Amino acid sequence: MYTYGRAVTYVEIGIFLSIIYIAHIIVKALKNHKVGAKLFLSGFIILTITAINDILKGKAVVYTPYTLGYGFTIFIIFQASILIRKYSFAFIKSEELARDLEDKVIKRTAELQTTLEQVKELKFQQDGDYFLTSQLLKPLSKNKADSTSISITFLTRQKKRFQFREWHEEIGGDLCMSNQIILGEKKYTVLVNADAMGKSLLGASGALVFGSVFESIINRNQNTKETQYETPDQWIKQTFLELHRVFETFDGSMLVSLVLVLIEEKSRSLFMINADHPPAVLYRDVKAVFLSPEQFLRKLGTIGANENISVLQYQLFPNDILILGSDGRDDLLIKSNDGTFLFNENDSLFLSQVEKCRGDLESIYNEMMKIGVLYDDLTLIKISVHS
């Protein structure tokens, strides 16, 4: 009996210490304004009072009824109230977060929609600039030659293609031009294949400047007798220097490569200069070879370019085909066996395509597309000598 009494005393001391510790935690929670701290304290006080009442009754100090069961029930009810409040608070918070998130999504969607509309408007304006420039280039890039001894064909595939309203167009820095001039009372066909530096609008701007100046040079010959007394060698040199001086004013920011050709109507004598442009290809007797001048000039507009110009002279014969082309003919991305694309490094690939297609430009282009894709603008000029 004595041992039981001591054990009960120890338990009571432990309960008392636990009450003190729990009270300390509750006070700390109240200071930190924790949710449900007041309810927990109220339930804990009731539970503590009923527990003390039962202890005192057990020691015959008081004669009140046992109340711990009621106190515990009230404590549990208070705990349930705390949980309900926490769940309610969490639910309300989640609703607020959901509404806030929805508002943010709506706001962000509206911002993205506005940005998209701005991008579309800028794209529309850019395509409008592209369209206007392409329309300005069209009159310049025409085959205006009227020859009885040769026939001329153009092929143009600019890399940048776009749609402006209902029009599908393309734009780039490559340009093909042909016309007729008179030199020394002889009729000549003049052809030029040019490639202005830069992509899309920048290249097209260079081509527009080049085409406008070159067209004015042609018109001057056609309308001014004095320029018709020059020799082919003199005219082609003067034309190159005049074009070069125009592009020099851009301080090297706009360069143009070209092949410029004169062909005399009756004798079919050819005069040609090359300014850092891919060499012309001569297709004769089912064999294609490069027709390279002794001197490759630097691009138009290159600062400090050498003005000592040598002109290649060559005799064309019946059934000859001469093909001029920009560097797009060599700048191919060729698909390898593993599916990756590699740059073409075979300088003779174009020669083999000319031979295989017998100089037909559309067939050459289709053959190029079979083995790869264009990396740059492509222009080709075919000059067929009549038999």
Short mmCIF file of C-alpha atoms in Angstrom, two decimals:
data_model
loop_
_atom_site.label_atom_id
_atom_site.label_comp_id
_atom_site.label_asym_id
_atom_site.label_seq_id
_atom_site.Cartn_x
_atom_site.Cartn_y
_atom_site.Cartn_z
CA MET A 1 0.00 0.00 0.00
CA TYR A 2 2.89 2.30 0.82
CA THR A 3 4.57 1.55 -2.54
CA TYR A 4 1.34 2.30 -4.41
CA GLY A 5 1.02 5.61 -2.62
CA ARG A 6 4.56 6.62 -3.57
CA ALA A 7 3.97 5.67 -7.22
CA VAL A 8 0.82 7.78 -7.33
CA THR A 9 2.76 10.69 -5.87
CA TYR A 10 5.44 10.40 -8.57
CA VAL A 11 2.78 10.29 -11.28
CA GLU A 12 1.13 13.37 -9.84
CA ILE A 13 4.48 15.20 -9.80
CA GLY A 14 5.07 14.19 -13.45
CA ILE A 15 1.62 15.44 -14.40
CA PHE A 16 2.28 18.72 -12.63
CA LEU A 17 5.60 19.23 -14.44
CA SER A 18 3.94 18.35 -17.76
CA ILE A 19 1.26 20.92 -17.07
CA ILE A 20 3.93 23.56 -16.45
CA TYR A 21 5.75 22.65 -19.70
CA ILE A 22 2.55 22.66 -21.75
CA ALA A 23 1.57 25.99 -20.20
CA HIS A 24 4.95 27.40 -21.28
CA ILE A 25 4.40 26.23 -24.87
CA ILE A 26 0.88 27.72 -24.92
CA VAL A 27 2.11 31.09 -23.64
CA LYS A 28 4.79 31.11 -26.32
CA ALA A 29 2.18 30.29 -28.98
CA LEU A 30 -0.01 33.15 -27.70
CA LYS A 31 2.89 35.58 -27.99
CA ASN A 32 3.47 34.44 -31.59
CA HIS A 33 -0.26 34.79 -32.36
CA LYS A 34 -0.60 31.17 -33.45
CA VAL A 35 -3.98 30.17 -34.84
CA GLY A 36 -6.11 28.40 -32.17
CA ALA A 37 -3.75 29.16 -29.27
CA LYS A 38 -6.51 30.80 -27.20
CA LEU A 39 -8.91 27.89 -27.71
CA PHE A 40 -6.18 25.41 -26.84
CA LEU A 41 -5.40 27.39 -23.65
CA SER A 42 -9.08 27.46 -22.67
CA GLY A 43 -9.45 23.71 -23.18
CA PHE A 44 -6.19 23.06 -21.35
CA ILE A 45 -7.29 25.16 -18.35
CA ILE A 46 -10.59 23.27 -18.11
CA LEU A 47 -8.78 19.93 -18.44
CA THR A 48 -6.26 20.97 -15.76
CA ILE A 49 -8.98 22.15 -13.32
CA THR A 50 -10.97 18.92 -13.69
CA ALA A 51 -7.81 16.84 -13.29
CA ILE A 52 -6.86 18.73 -10.10
CA ASN A 53 -10.43 18.31 -8.84
CA ASP A 54 -10.24 14.52 -9.31
CA ILE A 55 -6.81 14.36 -7.62
CA LEU A 56 -8.04 16.34 -4.61
CA LYS A 57 -11.20 14.22 -4.42
CA GLY A 58 -9.02 11.09 -4.45
CA LYS A 59 -7.13 12.47 -1.48
CA ALA A 60 -10.43 13.34 0.25
CA VAL A 61 -9.56 17.02 0.22
CA VAL A 62 -12.75 17.98 -1.61
CA TYR A 63 -16.03 16.14 -2.01
CA THR A 64 -17.10 17.35 -5.45
CA PRO A 65 -18.05 14.85 -8.20
CA TYR A 66 -15.39 13.42 -10.53
CA THR A 67 -15.13 15.83 -13.51
CA LEU A 68 -12.05 14.71 -15.51
CA GLY A 69 -14.17 12.87 -18.07
CA TYR A 70 -16.17 16.01 -18.75
CA GLY A 71 -13.02 18.12 -18.86
CA PHE A 72 -11.37 15.74 -21.34
CA THR A 73 -14.49 15.82 -23.53
CA ILE A 74 -14.49 19.62 -23.50
CA PHE A 75 -10.75 19.61 -24.31
CA ILE A 76 -11.35 17.32 -27.31
CA ILE A 77 -14.18 19.59 -28.49
CA PHE A 78 -11.86 22.58 -28.29
CA GLN A 79 -9.18 20.68 -30.25
CA ALA A 80 -11.76 19.82 -32.89
CA SER A 81 -12.73 23.49 -33.06
CA ILE A 82 -9.07 24.40 -33.59
CA LEU A 83 -8.75 21.86 -36.42
CA ILE A 84 -11.96 23.13 -38.00
CA ARG A 85 -10.65 26.69 -37.83
CA LYS A 86 -7.34 25.63 -39.36
CA TYR A 87 -9.03 23.70 -42.16
CA SER A 88 -11.40 26.62 -42.76
CA PHE A 89 -8.48 29.04 -42.82
CA ALA A 90 -6.54 26.77 -45.20
CA PHE A 91 -9.59 26.42 -47.46
CA ILE A 92 -10.18 30.18 -47.52
CA LYS A 93 -6.48 30.75 -48.19
CA SER A 94 -6.48 28.21 -51.02
CA GLU A 95 -9.55 29.92 -52.50
CA GLU A 96 -7.80 33.27 -52.30
CA LEU A 97 -4.66 31.80 -53.86
CA ALA A 98 -6.74 30.19 -56.61
CA ARG A 99 -8.49 33.49 -57.34
CA ASP A 100 -5.18 35.33 -57.22
CA LEU A 101 -3.60 32.75 -59.52
CA GLU A 102 -6.55 32.97 -61.90
CA ASP A 103 -6.26 36.76 -61.94
CA LYS A 104 -2.54 36.49 -62.60
CA VAL A 105 -3.12 33.97 -65.41
CA ILE A 106 -5.76 36.24 -66.98
CA LYS A 107 -3.46 39.25 -66.63
CA ARG A 108 -0.46 37.34 -68.02
CA THR A 109 -2.55 35.97 -70.89
CA ALA A 110 -3.70 39.49 -71.72
CA GLU A 111 -0.09 40.71 -71.64
CA LEU A 112 1.01 37.86 -73.90
CA GLN A 113 -1.89 38.56 -76.25
CA THR A 114 -0.90 42.23 -76.38
CA THR A 115 2.72 41.28 -77.03
CA LEU A 116 1.64 38.84 -79.74
CA GLU A 117 -0.44 41.55 -81.41
CA GLN A 118 2.54 43.89 -81.28
CA VAL A 119 4.79 41.21 -82.79
CA LYS A 120 2.20 40.56 -85.51
CA GLU A 121 2.02 44.28 -86.24
CA LEU A 122 5.82 44.53 -86.44
CA LYS A 123 5.92 41.42 -88.64
CA PHE A 124 3.27 42.94 -90.90
CA GLN A 125 5.29 46.16 -91.17
CA GLN A 126 8.47 44.20 -91.88
CA ASP A 127 6.76 42.13 -94.56
CA GLY A 128 5.43 45.39 -96.00
CA ASP A 129 9.01 46.69 -96.24
CA TYR A 130 10.07 43.40 -97.82
CA PHE A 131 7.21 43.58 -100.30
CA LEU A 132 7.94 47.17 -101.30
CA THR A 133 11.64 46.41 -101.80
CA SER A 134 10.89 43.27 -103.83
CA GLN A 135 8.57 45.31 -106.08
CA LEU A 136 11.31 47.89 -106.62
CA LEU A 137 13.73 45.13 -107.60
CA LYS A 138 11.42 43.46 -110.11
CA PRO A 139 11.86 46.01 -112.93
CA LEU A 140 15.63 45.79 -112.51
CA SER A 141 15.89 42.00 -112.51
CA LYS A 142 14.43 41.48 -115.96
CA ASN A 143 15.84 39.86 -119.07
CA LYS A 144 15.73 42.82 -121.46
CA ALA A 145 18.17 41.42 -124.02
CA ASP A 146 16.91 41.04 -127.57
CA SER A 147 19.46 38.91 -129.37
CA THR A 148 19.25 36.74 -132.47
CA SER A 149 22.48 34.84 -131.82
CA ILE A 150 22.01 33.84 -128.19
CA SER A 151 19.12 33.06 -125.84
CA ILE A 152 19.15 33.93 -122.15
CA THR A 153 17.39 32.27 -119.21
CA PHE A 154 17.26 33.40 -115.57
CA LEU A 155 16.66 31.28 -112.48
CA THR A 156 16.20 33.03 -109.13
CA ARG A 157 15.62 31.40 -105.74
CA GLN A 158 16.04 33.89 -102.91
CA LYS A 159 16.32 32.23 -99.51
CA LYS A 160 13.99 34.66 -97.72
CA ARG A 161 10.37 34.00 -98.68
CA PHE A 162 7.44 35.80 -97.14
CA GLN A 163 3.74 36.52 -97.47
CA PHE A 164 2.31 40.03 -97.45
CA ARG A 165 -1.46 39.94 -97.51
CA GLU A 166 -2.33 37.73 -100.50
CA TRP A 167 1.08 38.02 -102.20
CA HIS A 168 3.80 35.40 -101.85
CA GLU A 169 7.20 36.88 -102.66
CA GLU A 170 10.91 36.40 -102.04
CA ILE A 171 13.71 38.83 -101.31
CA GLY A 172 17.49 38.70 -101.22
CA GLY A 173 20.73 40.22 -102.40
CA ASP A 174 21.15 38.30 -105.68
CA LEU A 175 20.40 40.02 -108.97
CA CYS A 176 20.36 39.02 -112.66
CA MET A 177 20.23 41.66 -115.40
CA SER A 178 20.58 41.65 -119.19
CA ASN A 179 20.20 44.26 -121.91
CA GLN A 180 21.53 45.50 -125.24
CA ILE A 181 24.09 48.24 -125.86
CA ILE A 182 25.94 49.64 -128.87
CA LEU A 183 29.73 49.90 -128.94
CA GLY A 184 31.60 50.91 -132.10
CA GLU A 185 28.44 50.50 -134.17
CA LYS A 186 28.19 46.87 -133.06
CA LYS A 187 25.40 45.38 -131.02
CA TYR A 188 26.36 43.74 -127.74
CA THR A 189 24.40 41.79 -125.18
CA VAL A 190 25.38 42.78 -121.64
CA LEU A 191 24.73 40.45 -118.71
CA VAL A 192 25.50 40.73 -115.02
CA ASN A 193 25.07 38.35 -112.12
CA ALA A 194 25.58 40.19 -108.81
CA ASP A 195 25.43 39.24 -105.14
CA ALA A 196 25.12 42.05 -102.58
CA MET A 197 26.46 41.38 -99.09
CA GLY A 198 23.90 40.71 -96.38
CA LYS A 199 20.71 38.75 -95.87
CA SER A 200 17.12 39.68 -96.68
CA LEU A 201 16.56 43.45 -96.57
CA LEU A 202 20.25 44.40 -96.26
CA GLY A 203 21.21 42.33 -99.31
CA ALA A 204 18.17 43.56 -101.22
CA SER A 205 19.14 47.17 -100.45
CA GLY A 206 22.58 46.57 -101.95
CA ALA A 207 21.02 44.88 -104.98
CA LEU A 208 18.64 47.84 -105.39
CA VAL A 209 21.52 50.33 -105.37
CA PHE A 210 23.52 48.19 -107.78
CA GLY A 211 20.62 47.60 -110.16
CA SER A 212 19.66 51.28 -110.24
CA VAL A 213 23.20 52.44 -111.04
CA PHE A 214 23.77 49.69 -113.61
CA GLU A 215 20.44 50.45 -115.30
CA SER A 216 21.40 54.13 -115.56
CA ILE A 217 24.71 53.13 -117.18
CA ILE A 218 22.84 51.04 -119.76
CA ASN A 219 20.36 53.85 -120.43
CA ARG A 220 23.22 56.32 -120.88
CA ASN A 221 24.74 54.12 -123.57
CA GLN A 222 21.41 53.67 -125.31
CA ASN A 223 20.66 57.40 -125.31
CA THR A 224 24.09 59.03 -125.63
CA LYS A 225 26.16 58.67 -128.79
CA GLU A 226 29.46 59.55 -127.09
CA THR A 227 29.46 56.39 -124.96
CA GLN A 228 28.85 54.21 -128.02
CA TYR A 229 32.33 54.91 -129.40
CA GLU A 230 34.08 53.05 -126.57
CA THR A 231 35.61 49.63 -127.12
CA PRO A 232 34.15 46.64 -125.23
CA ASP A 233 37.29 46.55 -123.09
CA GLN A 234 36.97 50.26 -122.22
CA TRP A 235 33.24 50.10 -121.54
CA ILE A 236 33.44 47.10 -119.22
CA LYS A 237 36.33 48.67 -117.25
CA GLN A 238 34.61 52.05 -116.95
CA THR A 239 31.38 50.39 -115.88
CA PHE A 240 33.15 48.43 -113.16
CA LEU A 241 34.97 51.52 -111.86
CA GLU A 242 31.79 53.60 -111.82
CA LEU A 243 29.95 50.92 -109.85
CA HIS A 244 32.92 50.54 -107.53
CA ARG A 245 33.06 54.27 -106.76
CA VAL A 246 29.36 54.27 -105.85
CA PHE A 247 29.79 51.44 -103.34
CA GLU A 248 33.01 52.93 -101.95
CA THR A 249 30.84 55.69 -100.44
CA PHE A 250 29.45 53.11 -97.99
CA ASP A 251 32.92 52.75 -96.37
CA GLY A 252 33.05 49.00 -96.81
CA SER A 253 29.68 48.31 -95.18
CA MET A 254 28.04 47.28 -98.46
CA LEU A 255 29.99 45.01 -100.84
CA VAL A 256 28.91 43.36 -104.08
CA SER A 257 30.45 40.48 -106.00
CA LEU A 258 29.67 40.15 -109.70
CA VAL A 259 30.34 38.64 -113.09
CA LEU A 260 29.95 41.18 -115.91
CA VAL A 261 29.76 39.87 -119.48
CA LEU A 262 29.60 41.41 -122.95
CA ILE A 263 28.81 39.25 -126.01
CA GLU A 264 29.09 40.69 -129.53
CA GLU A 265 25.99 39.87 -131.55
CA LYS A 266 27.58 38.63 -134.78
CA SER A 267 31.01 37.29 -133.87
CA ARG A 268 29.88 35.95 -130.45
CA SER A 269 33.09 37.25 -128.90
CA LEU A 270 32.88 37.31 -125.11
CA PHE A 271 34.35 39.91 -122.73
CA MET A 272 34.14 39.22 -119.00
CA ILE A 273 35.37 40.42 -115.62
CA ASN A 274 34.89 38.66 -112.29
CA ALA A 275 34.85 40.46 -108.93
CA ASP A 276 35.14 37.78 -106.24
CA HIS A 277 32.23 35.83 -107.78
CA PRO A 278 32.02 32.10 -108.53
CA PRO A 279 33.58 31.43 -111.95
CA ALA A 280 31.43 31.05 -115.03
CA VAL A 281 30.86 27.53 -116.35
CA LEU A 282 31.24 26.67 -120.04
CA TYR A 283 29.29 23.63 -121.20
CA ARG A 284 30.64 22.42 -124.55
CA ASP A 285 30.52 18.97 -126.14
CA VAL A 286 28.82 17.45 -123.03
CA LYS A 287 31.72 18.64 -120.87
CA ALA A 288 31.52 21.42 -118.25
CA VAL A 289 34.58 23.46 -117.26
CA PHE A 290 35.19 26.62 -115.27
CA LEU A 291 35.87 29.69 -117.39
CA SER A 292 38.07 31.59 -114.98
CA PRO A 293 39.70 34.94 -115.76
CA GLU A 294 43.38 35.49 -115.09
CA GLN A 295 42.49 38.10 -112.48
CA PHE A 296 39.76 37.94 -109.84
CA LEU A 297 38.93 41.47 -108.75
CA ARG A 298 37.87 42.30 -105.23
CA LYS A 299 34.22 43.03 -104.46
CA LEU A 300 32.67 46.36 -105.40
CA GLY A 301 33.01 48.75 -102.49
CA THR A 302 36.19 47.20 -101.08
CA ILE A 303 38.31 50.06 -99.77
CA GLY A 304 41.65 50.36 -101.55
CA ALA A 305 40.73 47.87 -104.28
CA ASN A 306 43.18 47.56 -107.17
CA GLU A 307 41.99 49.46 -110.22
CA ASN A 308 44.24 47.57 -112.64
CA ILE A 309 41.50 45.64 -114.38
CA SER A 310 42.11 42.87 -116.88
CA VAL A 311 39.26 41.69 -119.09
CA LEU A 312 38.94 38.05 -120.15
CA GLN A 313 38.27 37.65 -123.88
CA TYR A 314 36.90 34.38 -125.19
CA GLN A 315 35.29 33.07 -128.35
CA LEU A 316 31.94 31.31 -128.08
CA PHE A 317 30.85 28.77 -130.67
CA PRO A 318 27.47 27.41 -131.79
CA ASN A 319 25.74 25.17 -129.22
CA ASP A 320 27.94 26.47 -126.39
CA ILE A 321 26.22 27.09 -123.08
CA LEU A 322 27.64 29.60 -120.60
CA ILE A 323 26.25 29.56 -117.04
CA LEU A 324 26.78 32.34 -114.52
CA GLY A 325 25.81 31.76 -110.91
CA SER A 326 26.04 33.18 -107.41
CA ASP A 327 27.69 31.37 -104.50
CA GLY A 328 24.35 29.84 -103.56
CA ARG A 329 25.11 27.16 -106.15
CA ASP A 330 27.98 25.91 -103.97
CA ASP A 331 26.64 26.82 -100.49
CA LEU A 332 24.57 23.69 -100.08
CA LEU A 333 23.75 21.86 -96.88
CA ILE A 334 24.07 18.23 -97.91
CA LYS A 335 22.28 15.55 -95.90
CA SER A 336 24.63 12.81 -94.70
CA ASN A 337 23.81 9.16 -94.04
CA ASP A 338 23.22 9.77 -90.31
CA GLY A 339 20.67 12.51 -91.02
CA THR A 340 22.87 15.51 -90.20
CA PHE A 341 23.57 18.32 -92.66
CA LEU A 342 27.10 19.19 -93.74
CA PHE A 343 28.39 22.08 -95.82
CA ASN A 344 29.33 21.21 -99.37
CA GLU A 345 33.10 21.41 -99.83
CA ASN A 346 33.23 19.96 -103.34
CA ASP A 347 33.95 22.78 -105.80
CA SER A 348 33.32 20.45 -108.75
CA LEU A 349 29.83 19.41 -107.63
CA PHE A 350 28.19 22.12 -109.72
CA LEU A 351 30.14 21.04 -112.82
CA SER A 352 28.85 17.48 -112.49
CA GLN A 353 25.29 18.78 -112.10
CA VAL A 354 25.62 20.92 -115.23
CA GLU A 355 26.86 17.91 -117.19
CA LYS A 356 24.16 15.62 -115.82
CA CYS A 357 21.38 18.10 -116.64
CA ARG A 358 22.94 19.26 -119.93
CA GLY A 359 22.86 22.86 -118.85
CA ASP A 360 19.11 23.05 -118.10
CA LEU A 361 18.66 25.43 -115.15
CA GLU A 362 15.46 23.96 -113.71
CA SER A 363 16.93 20.46 -113.86
CA ILE A 364 20.12 21.69 -112.19
CA TYR A 365 18.09 23.27 -109.38
CA ASN A 366 16.02 20.11 -108.91
CA GLU A 367 19.21 18.05 -108.80
CA MET A 368 20.61 20.35 -106.11
CA MET A 369 17.45 19.94 -104.02
CA LYS A 370 17.74 16.15 -104.23
CA ILE A 371 21.05 16.14 -102.37
CA GLY A 372 20.64 19.10 -100.02
CA VAL A 373 19.03 22.43 -99.19
CA LEU A 374 20.00 25.99 -100.03
CA TYR A 375 21.96 27.92 -97.43
CA ASP A 376 22.09 31.17 -99.41
CA ASP A 377 20.33 33.00 -102.23
CA LEU A 378 20.72 31.32 -105.61
CA THR A 379 20.70 32.95 -109.06
CA LEU A 380 21.73 31.37 -112.35
CA ILE A 381 21.98 32.81 -115.86
CA LYS A 382 22.09 30.51 -118.86
CA ILE A 383 23.47 31.84 -122.16
CA SER A 384 22.82 29.47 -125.06
CA VAL A 385 24.61 30.15 -128.34
CA HIS A 386 22.43 29.42 -131.36
CA SER A 387 23.68 27.01 -134.01
#
